[in-house]
Amino acid sequence: TIVDLNQARIDAWNSSDYNLPIYEPGLERVVRETRGRNLFFSTDVDGAIQEADLIFVSVNTPTKKSGIGAGYAADLNYVEKATRRIARTATTSKIVVEKSTVPCRTAESMRTILEANSKPNTHFSILSNPEFLAEGTAVADLLNPDRVLIGSLQSPLGKQACEALCEVYANWVPRERILTVGLWSSELSKLAANAMLAQRISSINALSAICEATGANIDEVAHAVGKDSRIGPKFLRASVGFGGSCFQKDILNLVYLSESLHLPEVGAYWRQVVEMNEYQKRRFTRRVVDALFKTITGKRIAILGFAFKADTGDTRESAAITLVKHFMEEKALITIYDPQVEHEQIWMDLTEVSPMYSLHQIKKQVSIATSALDACMDAEAVVIATEWKEFALLDWESVYENMSKPAFVFDGRLLLDQAKLTQIGFKVSTIGRGAEIPEGLMI
């Protein structure tokens, strides 16, 4: 049973036309097959707590916006509220599973709250079971995970609770992929995994800047580097920058944790991963402005993609948000198209990132199109901000015919065939690729 306080969200999960509140490939099929059989959605939080043996706490843990640790530390307000509600409601012993991404030793705080508020003869066991699902492939990741990580206290009751959760996963996950570790190791492992994945992206993006300056090709460099079995090819694709709900939040959390533990050098190391990501977005914006004759004031720019990655409608920390903000500051006229992001979400994101602008002011510079072709109509430049497959399959000859000339394309996702677009007539700028040095030119 999935419970939420938001009635509208639960209504969407229960909708007869399966208009689910989030987009994820394969998710609708799963809900269609299981809803009403062994999958239920409800706002009856207390009833679900009473009935459950295992309770997964899967609430949001955003970065704090004010107070101590603002901009770095995780806001655990929702975790604490959920924990207190479990303690207040439960009348029998429960296994409480920490599913949200949280700072190391959060489980200790949860256990303190539960024990201080528990009823007689009611015991709570705390487990850490971080999720490693990637948006866009979440259903496949759940059904066939690389590993399932379960952390517990190394006491008899802790190990007993751990085994209970292992038995749940063992219904479809081979036992050798279920890793059992200490509680604190499990909490830190989630932060470490996301930090190291983001580190790889920032590393290849840093190299993309060198490629653009030297005439090297980042695709070729990444392919060559990825052939080293010690490195491997994954997460070596240059882009305009990483986004999503986890990477930046978890790295900043790690920075705050390091500094709290009096490890400033460690914090500075991880902070640089985020700083490189922001630099990549600024650098991309500069490249667009420079190519368009040093100014984009009053010029129409089409932004294709607003989600932080393909196959999701999630816009959290999306590079497109930052790009639009920068283009607005340069007084450009922007048209956005994304096949999955709701228009209301786009307006909400732009209002939040540009608090000095009212929504009315934003709409003077920004519009939202219902198709990629419409977005590109009369534009002077097209920016690929999300790697949706439909953008690679666009009728680019029609796009070219309906654009102002010279027509520019800026590929921030290494998605398009640069040679083909150049042949059509576009002036193409691809991230991680500089101008080729003519043969015979000696440096």
XYZ file of C-alpha atoms in Angstrom, residues 23-210:
188
model
C 6.068 9.532 -16.320
C 8.333 6.508 -16.281
C 8.645 3.951 -19.104
C 6.892 0.706 -18.153
C 5.279 2.119 -15.009
C 1.755 2.326 -16.376
C 1.909 -1.346 -17.387
C 2.960 -2.343 -13.862
C 0.145 -0.289 -12.291
C -2.422 -1.708 -14.729
C -1.387 -5.275 -13.905
C -1.236 -4.962 -10.118
C -3.491 -2.121 -8.918
C -6.340 -3.477 -6.835
C -4.673 -6.882 -6.622
C -1.566 -6.379 -4.514
C -0.901 -2.682 -5.138
C -3.061 -0.040 -3.437
C -2.933 3.753 -3.180
C -4.496 5.557 -0.237
C -4.495 8.670 1.941
C -5.254 6.553 5.028
C -1.767 6.857 6.461
C -2.644 5.692 9.976
C -4.548 2.660 8.742
C -1.635 1.600 6.547
C 0.803 1.983 9.461
C -1.374 -0.207 11.664
C -1.627 -2.966 9.062
C 1.993 -3.040 7.914
C 4.836 -5.239 9.122
C 7.444 -3.299 7.117
C 7.130 0.464 6.642
C 9.226 2.162 3.971
C 9.872 5.851 4.623
C 10.233 7.318 1.124
C 9.717 11.038 1.686
C 11.503 13.958 0.065
C 14.802 15.172 1.575
C 15.537 18.428 -0.295
C 18.528 20.642 0.307
C 17.875 23.214 3.057
C 17.108 26.708 1.767
C 17.609 28.548 5.050
C 19.149 28.159 8.480
C 22.220 26.164 9.466
C 23.619 24.267 6.481
C 21.490 26.181 3.960
C 22.436 25.259 0.391
C 24.223 22.066 1.478
C 22.570 20.063 4.251
C 19.537 17.834 3.677
C 16.248 19.035 5.126
C 15.038 16.093 7.228
C 11.765 17.694 8.276
C 9.635 15.209 6.316
C 11.637 12.258 7.616
C 11.082 13.382 11.201
C 7.360 13.981 10.649
C 6.918 10.537 9.107
C 8.876 8.917 11.939
C 6.839 10.662 14.625
C 3.606 9.626 12.930
C 4.708 5.984 12.859
C 5.605 6.134 16.544
C 2.292 7.815 17.427
C 0.164 5.397 15.416
C 1.770 1.969 15.696
C 0.441 -0.375 18.378
C 2.487 -3.414 17.319
C 6.166 -3.903 16.536
C 7.328 -2.706 13.113
C 10.367 -2.808 10.868
C 10.938 0.762 9.657
C 12.945 0.968 6.440
C 14.770 4.179 5.618
C 14.356 4.457 1.833
C 14.944 8.189 1.363
C 18.474 9.387 0.646
C 19.675 10.767 3.961
C 22.898 11.861 5.687
C 24.949 9.273 7.489
C 23.533 8.334 10.931
C 20.016 9.617 10.221
C 18.734 6.193 11.271
C 20.088 6.897 14.750
C 17.834 9.971 15.009
C 14.866 7.983 13.733
C 15.464 5.245 16.282
C 15.694 7.809 19.097
C 12.334 9.327 18.088
C 10.650 5.941 17.723
C 11.912 4.606 21.052
C 11.020 7.804 22.904
C 7.435 7.722 21.623
C 6.703 4.001 21.349
C 3.800 2.367 23.145
C 4.258 -0.473 25.674
C 5.383 -3.778 24.133
C 5.996 -2.072 20.802
C 9.484 -2.426 19.305
C 10.900 -0.752 16.197
C 13.794 -2.107 14.133
C 15.477 0.355 11.773
C 16.923 -0.651 8.408
C 18.581 1.366 5.678
C 17.652 0.305 2.140
C 18.696 3.056 -0.279
C 17.270 2.907 -3.785
C 19.569 2.913 -6.787
C 16.882 3.277 -9.455
C 17.696 5.620 -12.340
C 14.854 7.698 -13.746
C 14.040 6.533 -17.252
C 15.002 2.934 -16.445
C 13.514 2.661 -12.946
C 11.181 -0.264 -13.649
C 13.922 -2.291 -15.318
C 16.336 -1.380 -12.506
C 13.828 -2.569 -9.913
C 13.183 -5.875 -11.655
C 16.844 -6.562 -12.424
C 19.015 -4.576 -9.983
C 22.815 -4.577 -9.919
C 22.497 -4.952 -6.163
C 20.100 -4.451 -3.297
C 21.745 -2.870 -0.261
C 20.356 -3.417 3.226
C 21.961 -1.900 6.301
C 21.110 -2.891 9.856
C 22.386 -2.705 13.379
C 24.585 -5.721 14.018
C 22.466 -6.848 16.969
C 20.343 -10.033 16.980
C 17.148 -8.007 16.454
C 18.808 -5.895 13.764
C 19.976 -8.967 11.864
C 16.555 -10.556 12.229
C 14.911 -7.474 10.684
C 17.504 -7.491 7.928
C 16.699 -11.098 7.074
C 12.982 -10.290 6.910
C 13.637 -7.652 4.244
C 16.073 -9.957 2.433
C 13.265 -12.523 2.115
C 11.035 -9.931 0.437
C 13.649 -9.099 -2.196
C 14.629 -12.757 -2.640
C 11.290 -13.306 -4.363
C 12.843 -11.892 -7.536
C 16.457 -10.881 -6.779
C 19.205 -13.539 -6.596
C 20.604 -13.782 -3.081
C 24.129 -12.991 -4.232
C 22.930 -9.531 -5.317
C 21.479 -8.720 -1.901
C 24.235 -7.063 0.126
C 23.893 -6.760 3.889
C 26.076 -4.219 5.674
C 26.108 -2.025 8.757
C 23.529 0.735 9.064
C 25.957 3.649 8.669
C 27.781 2.021 5.750
C 24.491 1.641 3.899
C 23.546 5.303 4.397
C 26.955 6.524 3.237
C 27.072 4.124 0.268
C 24.130 5.849 -1.414
C 25.774 9.282 -1.153
C 29.087 7.819 -2.314
C 27.561 6.107 -5.360
C 25.828 9.253 -6.593
C 28.872 11.415 -5.885
C 31.152 9.135 -7.891
C 28.739 8.936 -10.824
C 28.447 12.724 -10.894
C 32.223 12.966 -10.602
C 32.599 10.971 -13.831
C 30.204 13.313 -15.645
C 32.040 16.408 -14.421
C 35.356 14.820 -15.387
C 34.288 14.135 -18.967
C 32.671 17.577 -19.174
C 35.941 19.169 -18.062
C 37.681 17.275 -20.852
C 35.014 18.441 -23.324
C 36.187 22.018 -22.763
C 39.736 20.990 -23.674
